[in-house]
PDB file of C-alpha atoms (C1' of nucleotides) in Angstrom:
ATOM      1  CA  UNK T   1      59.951 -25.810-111.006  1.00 34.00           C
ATOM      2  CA  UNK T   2      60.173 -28.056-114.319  1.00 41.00           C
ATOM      3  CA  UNK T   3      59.373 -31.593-113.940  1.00 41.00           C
ATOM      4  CA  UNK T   4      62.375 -33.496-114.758  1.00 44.00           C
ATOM      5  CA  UNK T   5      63.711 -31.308-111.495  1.00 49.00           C
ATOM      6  CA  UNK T   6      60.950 -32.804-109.752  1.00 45.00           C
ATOM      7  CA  UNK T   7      61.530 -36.145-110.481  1.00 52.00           C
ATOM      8  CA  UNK T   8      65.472 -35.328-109.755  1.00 53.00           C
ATOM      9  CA  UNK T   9      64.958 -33.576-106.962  1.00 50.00           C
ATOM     10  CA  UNK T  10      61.997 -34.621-104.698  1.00 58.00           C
ATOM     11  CA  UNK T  11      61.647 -38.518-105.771  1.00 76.00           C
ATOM     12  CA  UNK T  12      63.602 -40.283-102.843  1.00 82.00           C
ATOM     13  CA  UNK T  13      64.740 -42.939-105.460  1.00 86.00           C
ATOM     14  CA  UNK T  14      65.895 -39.881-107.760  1.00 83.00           C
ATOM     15  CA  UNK T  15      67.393 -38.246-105.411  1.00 84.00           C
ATOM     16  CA  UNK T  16      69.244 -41.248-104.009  1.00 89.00           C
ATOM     17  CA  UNK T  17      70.393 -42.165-107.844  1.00 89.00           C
ATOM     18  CA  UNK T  18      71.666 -38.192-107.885  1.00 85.00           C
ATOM     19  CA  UNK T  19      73.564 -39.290-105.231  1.00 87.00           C
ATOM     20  CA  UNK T  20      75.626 -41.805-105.996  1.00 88.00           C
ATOM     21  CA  UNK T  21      75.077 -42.118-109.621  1.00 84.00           C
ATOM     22  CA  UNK T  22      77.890 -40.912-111.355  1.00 86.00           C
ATOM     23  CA  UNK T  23      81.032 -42.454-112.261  1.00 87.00           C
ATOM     24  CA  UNK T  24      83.053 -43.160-109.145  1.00 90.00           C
ATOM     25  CA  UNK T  25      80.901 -42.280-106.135  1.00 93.00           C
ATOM     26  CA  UNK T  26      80.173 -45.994-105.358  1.00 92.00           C
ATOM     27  CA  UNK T  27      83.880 -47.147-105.793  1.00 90.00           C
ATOM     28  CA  UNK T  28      85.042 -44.323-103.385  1.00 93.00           C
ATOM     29  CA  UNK T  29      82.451 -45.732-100.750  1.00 94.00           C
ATOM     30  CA  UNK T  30      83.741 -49.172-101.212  1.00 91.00           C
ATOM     31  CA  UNK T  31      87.207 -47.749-100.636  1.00 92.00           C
ATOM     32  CA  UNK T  32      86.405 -45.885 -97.901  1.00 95.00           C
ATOM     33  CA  UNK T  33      84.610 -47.898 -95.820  1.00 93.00           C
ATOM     34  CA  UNK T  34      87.234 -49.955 -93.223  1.00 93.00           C
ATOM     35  CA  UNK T  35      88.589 -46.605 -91.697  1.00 93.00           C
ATOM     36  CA  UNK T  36      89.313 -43.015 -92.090  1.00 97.00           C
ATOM     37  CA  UNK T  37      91.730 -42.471 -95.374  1.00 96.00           C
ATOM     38  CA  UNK T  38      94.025 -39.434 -96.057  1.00 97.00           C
ATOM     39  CA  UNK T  39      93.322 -37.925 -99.697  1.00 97.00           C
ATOM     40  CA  UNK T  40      96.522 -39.533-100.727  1.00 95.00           C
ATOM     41  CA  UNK T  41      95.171 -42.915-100.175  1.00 95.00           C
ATOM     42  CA  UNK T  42      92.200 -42.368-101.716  1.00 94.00           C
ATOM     43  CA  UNK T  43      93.852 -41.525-104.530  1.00 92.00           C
ATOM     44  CA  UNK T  44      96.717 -43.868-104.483  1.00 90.00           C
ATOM     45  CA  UNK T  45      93.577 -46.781-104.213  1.00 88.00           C
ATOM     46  CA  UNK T  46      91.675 -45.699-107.210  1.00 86.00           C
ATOM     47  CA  UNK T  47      94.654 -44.480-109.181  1.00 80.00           C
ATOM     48  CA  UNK T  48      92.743 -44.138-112.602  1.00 83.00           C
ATOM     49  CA  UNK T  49      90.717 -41.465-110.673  1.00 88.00           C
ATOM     50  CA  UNK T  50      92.349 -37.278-111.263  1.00 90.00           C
ATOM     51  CA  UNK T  51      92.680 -35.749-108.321  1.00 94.00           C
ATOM     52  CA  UNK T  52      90.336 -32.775-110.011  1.00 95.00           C
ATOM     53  CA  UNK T  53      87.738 -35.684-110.363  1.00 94.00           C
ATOM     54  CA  UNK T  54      88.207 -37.147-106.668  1.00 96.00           C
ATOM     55  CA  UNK T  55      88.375 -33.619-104.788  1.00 96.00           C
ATOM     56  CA  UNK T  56      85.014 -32.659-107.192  1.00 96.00           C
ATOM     57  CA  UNK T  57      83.695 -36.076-106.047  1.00 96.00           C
ATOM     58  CA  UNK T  58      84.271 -35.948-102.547  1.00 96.00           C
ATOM     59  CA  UNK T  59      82.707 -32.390-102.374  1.00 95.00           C
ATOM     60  CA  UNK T  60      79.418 -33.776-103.738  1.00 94.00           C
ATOM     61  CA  UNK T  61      79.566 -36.533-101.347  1.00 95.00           C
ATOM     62  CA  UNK T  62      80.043 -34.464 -98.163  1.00 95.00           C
ATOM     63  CA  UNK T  63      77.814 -32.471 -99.231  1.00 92.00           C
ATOM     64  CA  UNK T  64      74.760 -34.760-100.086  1.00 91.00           C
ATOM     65  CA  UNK T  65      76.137 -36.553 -96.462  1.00 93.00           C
ATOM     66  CA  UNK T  66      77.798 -39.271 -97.457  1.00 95.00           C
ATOM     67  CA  UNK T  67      81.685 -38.580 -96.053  1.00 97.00           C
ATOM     68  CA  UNK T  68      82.737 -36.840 -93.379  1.00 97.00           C
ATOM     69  CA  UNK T  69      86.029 -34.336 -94.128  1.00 97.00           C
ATOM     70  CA  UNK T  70      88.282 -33.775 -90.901  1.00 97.00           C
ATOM     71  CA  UNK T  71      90.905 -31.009 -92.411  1.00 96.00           C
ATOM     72  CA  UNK T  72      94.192 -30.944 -89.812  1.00 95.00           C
ATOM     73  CA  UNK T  73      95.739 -27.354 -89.828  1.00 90.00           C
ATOM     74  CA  UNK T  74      99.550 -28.828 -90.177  1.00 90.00           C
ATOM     75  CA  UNK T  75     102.529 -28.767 -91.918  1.00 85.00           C
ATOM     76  CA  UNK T  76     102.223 -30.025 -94.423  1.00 90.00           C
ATOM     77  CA  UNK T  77      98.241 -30.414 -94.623  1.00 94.00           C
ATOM     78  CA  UNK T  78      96.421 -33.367 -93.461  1.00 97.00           C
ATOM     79  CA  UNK T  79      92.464 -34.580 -94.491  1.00 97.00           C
ATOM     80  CA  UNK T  80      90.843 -37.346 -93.561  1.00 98.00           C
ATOM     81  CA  UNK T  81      87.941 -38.615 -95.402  1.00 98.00           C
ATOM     82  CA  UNK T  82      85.437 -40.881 -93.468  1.00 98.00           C
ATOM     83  CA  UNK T  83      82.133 -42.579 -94.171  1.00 97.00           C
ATOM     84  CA  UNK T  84      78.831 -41.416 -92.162  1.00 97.00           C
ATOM     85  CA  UNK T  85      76.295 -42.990 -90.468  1.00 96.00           C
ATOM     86  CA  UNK T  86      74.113 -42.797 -93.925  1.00 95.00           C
ATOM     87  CA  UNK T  87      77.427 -43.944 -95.903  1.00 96.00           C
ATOM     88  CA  UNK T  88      77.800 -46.935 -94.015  1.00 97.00           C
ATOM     89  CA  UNK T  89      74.133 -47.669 -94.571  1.00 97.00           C
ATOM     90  CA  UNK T  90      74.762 -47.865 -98.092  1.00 95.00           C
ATOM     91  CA  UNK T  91      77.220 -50.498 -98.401  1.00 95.00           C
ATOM     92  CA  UNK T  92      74.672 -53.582 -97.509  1.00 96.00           C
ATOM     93  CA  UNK T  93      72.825 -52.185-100.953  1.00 96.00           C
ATOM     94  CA  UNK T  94      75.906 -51.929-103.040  1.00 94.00           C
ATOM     95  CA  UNK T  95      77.059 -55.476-101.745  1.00 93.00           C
ATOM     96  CA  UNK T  96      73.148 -56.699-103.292  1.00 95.00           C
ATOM     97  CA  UNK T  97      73.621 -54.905-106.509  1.00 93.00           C
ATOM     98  CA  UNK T  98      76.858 -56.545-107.118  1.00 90.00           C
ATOM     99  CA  UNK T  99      75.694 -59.652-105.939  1.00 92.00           C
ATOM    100  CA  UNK T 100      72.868 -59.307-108.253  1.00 94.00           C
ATOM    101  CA  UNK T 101      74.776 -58.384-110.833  1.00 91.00           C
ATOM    102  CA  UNK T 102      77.388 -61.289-110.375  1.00 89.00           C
ATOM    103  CA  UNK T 103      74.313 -63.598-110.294  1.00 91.00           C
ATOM    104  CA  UNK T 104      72.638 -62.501-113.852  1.00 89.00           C
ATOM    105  CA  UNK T 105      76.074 -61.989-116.019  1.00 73.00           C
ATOM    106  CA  UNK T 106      78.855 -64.183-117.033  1.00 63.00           C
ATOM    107  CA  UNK T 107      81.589 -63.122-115.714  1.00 60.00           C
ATOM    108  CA  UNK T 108      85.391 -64.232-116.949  1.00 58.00           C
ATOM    109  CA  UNK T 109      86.902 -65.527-113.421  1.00 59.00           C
ATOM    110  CA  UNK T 110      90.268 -63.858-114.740  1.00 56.00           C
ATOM    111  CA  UNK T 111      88.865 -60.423-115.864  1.00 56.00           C
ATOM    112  CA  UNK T 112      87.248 -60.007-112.711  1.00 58.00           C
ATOM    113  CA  UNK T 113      90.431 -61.102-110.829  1.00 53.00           C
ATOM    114  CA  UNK T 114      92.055 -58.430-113.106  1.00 52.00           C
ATOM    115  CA  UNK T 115      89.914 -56.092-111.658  1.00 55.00           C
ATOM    116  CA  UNK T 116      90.311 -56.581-107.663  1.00 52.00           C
ATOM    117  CA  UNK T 117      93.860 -56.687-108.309  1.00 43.00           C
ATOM    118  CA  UNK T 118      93.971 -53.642-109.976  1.00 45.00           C
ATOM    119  CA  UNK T 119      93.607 -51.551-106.943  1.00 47.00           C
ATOM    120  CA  UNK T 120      95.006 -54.609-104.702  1.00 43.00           C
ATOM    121  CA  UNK T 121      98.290 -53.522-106.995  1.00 39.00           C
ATOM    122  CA  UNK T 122      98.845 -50.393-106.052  1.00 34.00           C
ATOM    123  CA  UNK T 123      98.561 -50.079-101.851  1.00 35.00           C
ATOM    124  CA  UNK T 124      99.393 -53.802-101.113  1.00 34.00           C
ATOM    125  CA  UNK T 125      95.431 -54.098 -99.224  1.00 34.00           C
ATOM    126  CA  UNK T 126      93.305 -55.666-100.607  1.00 33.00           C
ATOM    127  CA  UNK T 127      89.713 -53.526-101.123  1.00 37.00           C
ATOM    128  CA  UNK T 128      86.752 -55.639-102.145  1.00 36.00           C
ATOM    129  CA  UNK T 129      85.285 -53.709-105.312  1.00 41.00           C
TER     130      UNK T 129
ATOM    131  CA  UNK G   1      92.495 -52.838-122.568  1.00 34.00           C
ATOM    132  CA  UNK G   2      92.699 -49.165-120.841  1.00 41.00           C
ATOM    133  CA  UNK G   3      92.272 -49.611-116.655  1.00 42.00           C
ATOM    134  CA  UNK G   4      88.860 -47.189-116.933  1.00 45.00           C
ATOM    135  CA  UNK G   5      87.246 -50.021-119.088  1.00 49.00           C
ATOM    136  CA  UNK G   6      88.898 -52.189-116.828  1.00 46.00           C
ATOM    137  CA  UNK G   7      86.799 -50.842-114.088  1.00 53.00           C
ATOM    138  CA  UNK G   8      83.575 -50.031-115.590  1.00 53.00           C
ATOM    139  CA  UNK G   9      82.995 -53.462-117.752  1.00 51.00           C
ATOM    140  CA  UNK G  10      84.548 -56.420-115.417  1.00 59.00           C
ATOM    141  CA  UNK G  11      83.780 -54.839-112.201  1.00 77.00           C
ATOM    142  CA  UNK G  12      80.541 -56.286-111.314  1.00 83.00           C
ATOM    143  CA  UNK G  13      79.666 -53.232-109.459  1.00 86.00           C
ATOM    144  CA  UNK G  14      80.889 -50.630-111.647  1.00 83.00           C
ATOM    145  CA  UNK G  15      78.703 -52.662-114.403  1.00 84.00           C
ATOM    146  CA  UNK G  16      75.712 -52.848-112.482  1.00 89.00           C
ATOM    147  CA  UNK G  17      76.159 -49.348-112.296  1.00 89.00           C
ATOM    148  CA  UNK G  18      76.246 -48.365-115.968  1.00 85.00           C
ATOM    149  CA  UNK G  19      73.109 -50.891-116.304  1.00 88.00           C
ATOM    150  CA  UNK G  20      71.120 -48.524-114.347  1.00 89.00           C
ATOM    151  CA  UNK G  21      73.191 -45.652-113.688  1.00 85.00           C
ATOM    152  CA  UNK G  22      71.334 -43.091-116.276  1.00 88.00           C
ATOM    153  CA  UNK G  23      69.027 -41.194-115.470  1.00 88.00           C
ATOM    154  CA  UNK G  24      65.919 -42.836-116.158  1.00 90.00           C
ATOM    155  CA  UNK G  25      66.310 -46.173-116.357  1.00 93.00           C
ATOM    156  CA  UNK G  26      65.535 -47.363-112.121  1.00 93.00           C
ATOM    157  CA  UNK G  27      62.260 -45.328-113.022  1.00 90.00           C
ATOM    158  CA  UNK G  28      61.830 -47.326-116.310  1.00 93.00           C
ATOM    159  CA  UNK G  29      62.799 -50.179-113.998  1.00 95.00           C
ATOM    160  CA  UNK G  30      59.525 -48.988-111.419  1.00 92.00           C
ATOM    161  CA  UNK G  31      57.131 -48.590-113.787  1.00 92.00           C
ATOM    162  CA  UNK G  32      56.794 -51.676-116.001  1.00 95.00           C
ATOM    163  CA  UNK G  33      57.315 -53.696-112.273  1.00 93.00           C
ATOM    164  CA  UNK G  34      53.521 -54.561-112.797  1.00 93.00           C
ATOM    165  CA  UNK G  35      52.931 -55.772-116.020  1.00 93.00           C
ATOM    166  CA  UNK G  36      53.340 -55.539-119.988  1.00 97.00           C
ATOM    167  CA  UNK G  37      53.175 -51.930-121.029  1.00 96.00           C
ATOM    168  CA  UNK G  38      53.143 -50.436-124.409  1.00 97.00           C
ATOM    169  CA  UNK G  39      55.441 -48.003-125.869  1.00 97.00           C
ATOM    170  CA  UNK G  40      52.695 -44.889-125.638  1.00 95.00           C
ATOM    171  CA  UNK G  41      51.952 -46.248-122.167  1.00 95.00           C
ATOM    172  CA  UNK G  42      55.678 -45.751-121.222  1.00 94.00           C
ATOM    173  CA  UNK G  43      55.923 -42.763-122.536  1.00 92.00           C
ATOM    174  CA  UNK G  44      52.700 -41.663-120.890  1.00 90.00           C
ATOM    175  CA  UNK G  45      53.450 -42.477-117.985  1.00 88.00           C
ATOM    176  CA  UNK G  46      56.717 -41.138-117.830  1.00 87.00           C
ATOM    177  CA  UNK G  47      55.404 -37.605-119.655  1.00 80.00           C
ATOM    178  CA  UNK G  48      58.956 -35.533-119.426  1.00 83.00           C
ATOM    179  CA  UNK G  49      61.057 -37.650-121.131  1.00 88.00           C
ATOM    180  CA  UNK G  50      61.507 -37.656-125.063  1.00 91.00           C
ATOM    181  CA  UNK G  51      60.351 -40.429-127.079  1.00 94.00           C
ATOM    182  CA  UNK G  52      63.725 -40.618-128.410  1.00 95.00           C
ATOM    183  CA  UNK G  53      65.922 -41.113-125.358  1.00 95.00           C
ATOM    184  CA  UNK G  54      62.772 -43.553-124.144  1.00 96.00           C
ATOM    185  CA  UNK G  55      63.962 -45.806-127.102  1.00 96.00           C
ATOM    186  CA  UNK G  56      67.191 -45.534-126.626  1.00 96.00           C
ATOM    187  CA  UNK G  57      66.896 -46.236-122.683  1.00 96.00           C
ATOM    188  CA  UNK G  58      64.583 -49.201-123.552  1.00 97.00           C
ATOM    189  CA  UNK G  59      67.312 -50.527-126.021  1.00 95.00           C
ATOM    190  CA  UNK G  60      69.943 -49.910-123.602  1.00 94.00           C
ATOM    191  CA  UNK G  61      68.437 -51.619-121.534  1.00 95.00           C
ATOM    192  CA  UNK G  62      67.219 -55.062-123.211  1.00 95.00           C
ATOM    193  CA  UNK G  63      71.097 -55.236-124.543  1.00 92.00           C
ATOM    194  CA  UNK G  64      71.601 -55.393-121.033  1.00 91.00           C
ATOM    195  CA  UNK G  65      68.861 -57.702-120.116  1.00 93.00           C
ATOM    196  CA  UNK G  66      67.154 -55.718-118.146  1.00 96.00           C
ATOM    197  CA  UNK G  67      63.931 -55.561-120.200  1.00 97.00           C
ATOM    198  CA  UNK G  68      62.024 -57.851-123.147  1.00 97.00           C
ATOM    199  CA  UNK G  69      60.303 -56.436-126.128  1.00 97.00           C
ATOM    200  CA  UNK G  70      57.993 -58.099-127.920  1.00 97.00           C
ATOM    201  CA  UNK G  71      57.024 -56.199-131.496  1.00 96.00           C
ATOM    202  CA  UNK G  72      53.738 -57.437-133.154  1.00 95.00           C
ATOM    203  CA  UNK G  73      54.029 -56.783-136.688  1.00 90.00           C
ATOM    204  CA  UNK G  74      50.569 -55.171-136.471  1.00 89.00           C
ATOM    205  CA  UNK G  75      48.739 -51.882-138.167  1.00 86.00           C
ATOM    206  CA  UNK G  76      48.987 -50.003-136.069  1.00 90.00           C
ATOM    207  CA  UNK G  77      52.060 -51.194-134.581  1.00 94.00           C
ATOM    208  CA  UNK G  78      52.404 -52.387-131.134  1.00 97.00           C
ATOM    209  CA  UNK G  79      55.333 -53.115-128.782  1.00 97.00           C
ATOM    210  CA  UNK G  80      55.151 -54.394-125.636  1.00 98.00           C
ATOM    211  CA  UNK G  81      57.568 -54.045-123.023  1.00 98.00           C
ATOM    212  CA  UNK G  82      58.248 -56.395-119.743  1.00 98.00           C
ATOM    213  CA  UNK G  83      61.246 -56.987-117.172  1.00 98.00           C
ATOM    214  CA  UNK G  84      62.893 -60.072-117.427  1.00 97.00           C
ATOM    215  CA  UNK G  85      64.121 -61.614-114.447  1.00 96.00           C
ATOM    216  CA  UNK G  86      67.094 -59.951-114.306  1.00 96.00           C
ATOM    217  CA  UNK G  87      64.930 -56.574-114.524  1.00 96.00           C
ATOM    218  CA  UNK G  88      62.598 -58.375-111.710  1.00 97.00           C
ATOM    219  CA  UNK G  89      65.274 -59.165-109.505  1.00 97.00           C
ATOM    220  CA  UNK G  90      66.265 -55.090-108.975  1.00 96.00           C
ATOM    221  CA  UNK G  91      63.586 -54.181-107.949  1.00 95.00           C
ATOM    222  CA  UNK G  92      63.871 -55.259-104.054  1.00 96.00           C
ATOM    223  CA  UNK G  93      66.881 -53.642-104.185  1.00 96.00           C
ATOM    224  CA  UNK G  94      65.539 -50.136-105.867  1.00 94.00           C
ATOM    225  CA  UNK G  95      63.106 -50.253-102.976  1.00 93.00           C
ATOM    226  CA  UNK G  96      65.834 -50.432-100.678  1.00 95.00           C
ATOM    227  CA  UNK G  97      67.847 -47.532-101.798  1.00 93.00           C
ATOM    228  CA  UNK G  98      64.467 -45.808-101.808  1.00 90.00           C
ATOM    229  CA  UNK G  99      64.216 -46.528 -97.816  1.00 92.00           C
ATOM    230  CA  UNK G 100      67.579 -45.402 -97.790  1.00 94.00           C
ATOM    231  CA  UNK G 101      67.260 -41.872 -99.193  1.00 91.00           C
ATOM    232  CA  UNK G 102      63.927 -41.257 -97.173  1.00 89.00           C
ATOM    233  CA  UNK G 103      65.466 -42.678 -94.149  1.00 91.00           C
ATOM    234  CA  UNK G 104      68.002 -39.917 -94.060  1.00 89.00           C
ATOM    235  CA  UNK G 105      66.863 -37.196 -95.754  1.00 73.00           C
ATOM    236  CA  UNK G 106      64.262 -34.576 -94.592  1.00 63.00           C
ATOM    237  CA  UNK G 107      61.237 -34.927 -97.262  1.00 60.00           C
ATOM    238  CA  UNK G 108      58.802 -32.031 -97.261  1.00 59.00           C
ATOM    239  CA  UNK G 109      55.489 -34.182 -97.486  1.00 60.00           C
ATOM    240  CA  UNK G 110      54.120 -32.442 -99.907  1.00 57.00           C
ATOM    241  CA  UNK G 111      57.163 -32.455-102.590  1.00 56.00           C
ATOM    242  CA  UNK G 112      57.069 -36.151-102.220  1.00 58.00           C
ATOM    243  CA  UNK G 113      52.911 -36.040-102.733  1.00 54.00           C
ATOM    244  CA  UNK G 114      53.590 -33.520-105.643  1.00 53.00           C
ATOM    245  CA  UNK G 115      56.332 -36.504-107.297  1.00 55.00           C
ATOM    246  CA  UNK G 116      54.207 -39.646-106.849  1.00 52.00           C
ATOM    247  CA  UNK G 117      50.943 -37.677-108.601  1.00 44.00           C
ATOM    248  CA  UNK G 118      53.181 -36.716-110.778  1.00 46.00           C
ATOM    249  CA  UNK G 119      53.199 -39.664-112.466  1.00 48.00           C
ATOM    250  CA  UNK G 120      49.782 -40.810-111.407  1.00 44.00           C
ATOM    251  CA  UNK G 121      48.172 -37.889-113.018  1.00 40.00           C
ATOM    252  CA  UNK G 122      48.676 -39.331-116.544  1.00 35.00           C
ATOM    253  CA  UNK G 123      47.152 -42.393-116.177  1.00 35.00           C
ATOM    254  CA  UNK G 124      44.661 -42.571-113.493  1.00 34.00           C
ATOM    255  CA  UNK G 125      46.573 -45.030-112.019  1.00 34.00           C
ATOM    256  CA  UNK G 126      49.406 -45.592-108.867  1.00 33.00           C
ATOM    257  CA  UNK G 127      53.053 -45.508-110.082  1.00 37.00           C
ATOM    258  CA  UNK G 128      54.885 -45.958-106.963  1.00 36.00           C
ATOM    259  CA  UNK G 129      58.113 -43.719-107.186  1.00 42.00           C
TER     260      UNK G 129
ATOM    261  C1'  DC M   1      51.483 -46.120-133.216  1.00 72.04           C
ATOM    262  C1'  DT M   2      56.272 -46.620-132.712  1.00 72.04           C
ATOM    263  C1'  DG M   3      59.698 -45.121-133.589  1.00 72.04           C
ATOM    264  C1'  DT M   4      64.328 -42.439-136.653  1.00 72.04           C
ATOM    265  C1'  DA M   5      67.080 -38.545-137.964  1.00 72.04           C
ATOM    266  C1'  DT M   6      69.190 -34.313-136.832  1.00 72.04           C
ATOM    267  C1'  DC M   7      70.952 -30.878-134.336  1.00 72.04           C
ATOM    268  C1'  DC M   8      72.371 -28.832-130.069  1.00 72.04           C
ATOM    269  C1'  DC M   9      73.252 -27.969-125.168  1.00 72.04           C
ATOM    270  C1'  DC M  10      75.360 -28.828-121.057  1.00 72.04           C
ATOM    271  C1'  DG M  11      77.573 -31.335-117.513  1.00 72.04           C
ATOM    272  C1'  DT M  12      80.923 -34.881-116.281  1.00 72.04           C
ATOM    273  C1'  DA M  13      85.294 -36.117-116.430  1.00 72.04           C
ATOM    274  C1'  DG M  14      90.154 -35.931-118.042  1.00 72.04           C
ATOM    275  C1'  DA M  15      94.935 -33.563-118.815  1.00 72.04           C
ATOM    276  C1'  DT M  16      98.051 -30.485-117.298  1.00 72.04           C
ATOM    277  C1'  DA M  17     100.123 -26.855-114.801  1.00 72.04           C
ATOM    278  C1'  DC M  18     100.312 -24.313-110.776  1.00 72.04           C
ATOM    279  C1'  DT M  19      99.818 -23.013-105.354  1.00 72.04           C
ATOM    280  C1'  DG M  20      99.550 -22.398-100.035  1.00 72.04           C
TER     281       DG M  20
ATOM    282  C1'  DC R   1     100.275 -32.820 -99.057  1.00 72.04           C
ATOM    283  C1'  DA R   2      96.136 -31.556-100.802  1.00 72.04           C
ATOM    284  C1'  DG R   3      94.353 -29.399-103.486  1.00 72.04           C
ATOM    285  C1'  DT R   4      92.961 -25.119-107.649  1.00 72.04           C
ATOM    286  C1'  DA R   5      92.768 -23.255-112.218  1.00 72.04           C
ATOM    287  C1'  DT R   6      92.121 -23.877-117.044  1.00 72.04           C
ATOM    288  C1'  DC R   7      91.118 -25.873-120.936  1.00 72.04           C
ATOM    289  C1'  DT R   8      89.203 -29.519-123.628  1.00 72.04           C
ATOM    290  C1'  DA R   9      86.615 -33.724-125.140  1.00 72.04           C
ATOM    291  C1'  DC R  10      82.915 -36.615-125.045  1.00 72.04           C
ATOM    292  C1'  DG R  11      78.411 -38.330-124.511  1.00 72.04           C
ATOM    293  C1'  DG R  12      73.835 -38.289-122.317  1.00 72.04           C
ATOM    294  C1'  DG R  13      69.890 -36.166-122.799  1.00 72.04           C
ATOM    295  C1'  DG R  14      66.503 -32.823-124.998  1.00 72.04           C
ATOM    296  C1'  DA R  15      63.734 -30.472-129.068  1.00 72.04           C
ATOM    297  C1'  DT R  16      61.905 -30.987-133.253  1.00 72.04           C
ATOM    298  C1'  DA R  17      60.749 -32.887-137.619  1.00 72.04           C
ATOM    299  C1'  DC R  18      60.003 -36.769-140.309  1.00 72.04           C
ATOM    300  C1'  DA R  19      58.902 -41.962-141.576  1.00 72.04           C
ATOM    301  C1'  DG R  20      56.843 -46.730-142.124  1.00 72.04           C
TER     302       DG R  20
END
DNA sequence: CTGTATCCCCGTAGATACTG
DNA sequence: CAGTATCTACGGGGATACAG
């Protein structure tokens, strides 16, 4: 085993980064996290996001235990993407980084405005990112 | 403006995010916590990653304000590297997402021993990762 | 001692077309 | 509706050599 795997792999804070380090993983818990959402809606919330990109995304998520994915055997197909118990425990964290990083930046009140509309715009909910 | 920047530079989350979203910098974060460290003490103490993408972490990362550096026009040169508060204020949080991981995630005891002396072994002294 | 300068690899993410 | 399949582009990160 190499180091840097190591370090990636065994370090609880690596591991945790790994996790939910990439580009959209902590947007797509935000999203998630009122109630169970079809993979429609997901995408239809974060509509910037390719549906490649989301699926690949969600994989990774179920499988390092963040979502839950309840597939419905219908006419025309049905999933249902929900957060887990470790999911949920998540979101008090990602509320502190933002609230940290709200605290130490200057943020334009309109480009931030900008931004919760931008996926306010597109279901008519609003979804606190 | 493209809706992707949108996202990534006026979200507060998705910019905390690309503050410490790489791969080393919550470790760079961890291991100045304490005090002042030197370049070659950095780079010690981290031992797998290159000097080059050290810098480039390190400038990264006092553009974001994460980190101060202090260069003593010396011979030899020396450069000393601190959090600022910004950098300071993280680190409850980093902790957190540490408990996190470990809280729901099955560590063998000995990978995680293997990790912290890891980084201990290079300087005789406790990094807490 | 503290970096630059190159070069290169690989993985993430995006675009587009197609399918059960 | 909820994805795959392909192809491509880009950039982070790594190896190595050199510099002030």
């Amino acid at each position: 085993m190499k180091k840097n795997e190591l370090m990636q792999y065994s370090c609880p804070l690596g591991k945790a980064m790994s996790a939910l380090g990439s580009k959209w993983k902590p947007i797509i818990v935000l999203v998630i996290k009122d109630r169970k959402l079809r993979f429609g809606e997901l995408a239809a919330r974060i509509n910037v996001i390719s549906r490649k990109v989301l699926t690949d995304q969600l994989r990774e998520m179920e499988a390092d235990g963040l979502v839950i994915r309840e597939e419905f055997k219908e006419i025309p197909p049905r999933v249902e993407y929900s957060l887990t118990e470790k999911g949920l425990a998540l979101l008090p964290i990602l509320y502190q980084l933002e609230e940290w990083e709200m605290r130490y930046h200057v943020y334009d009140p309109e480009k931030v405005k900008d931004c919760k509309t931008f996926l306010e715009n597109k279901n008519n909910k609003k979804v606190a990112i």
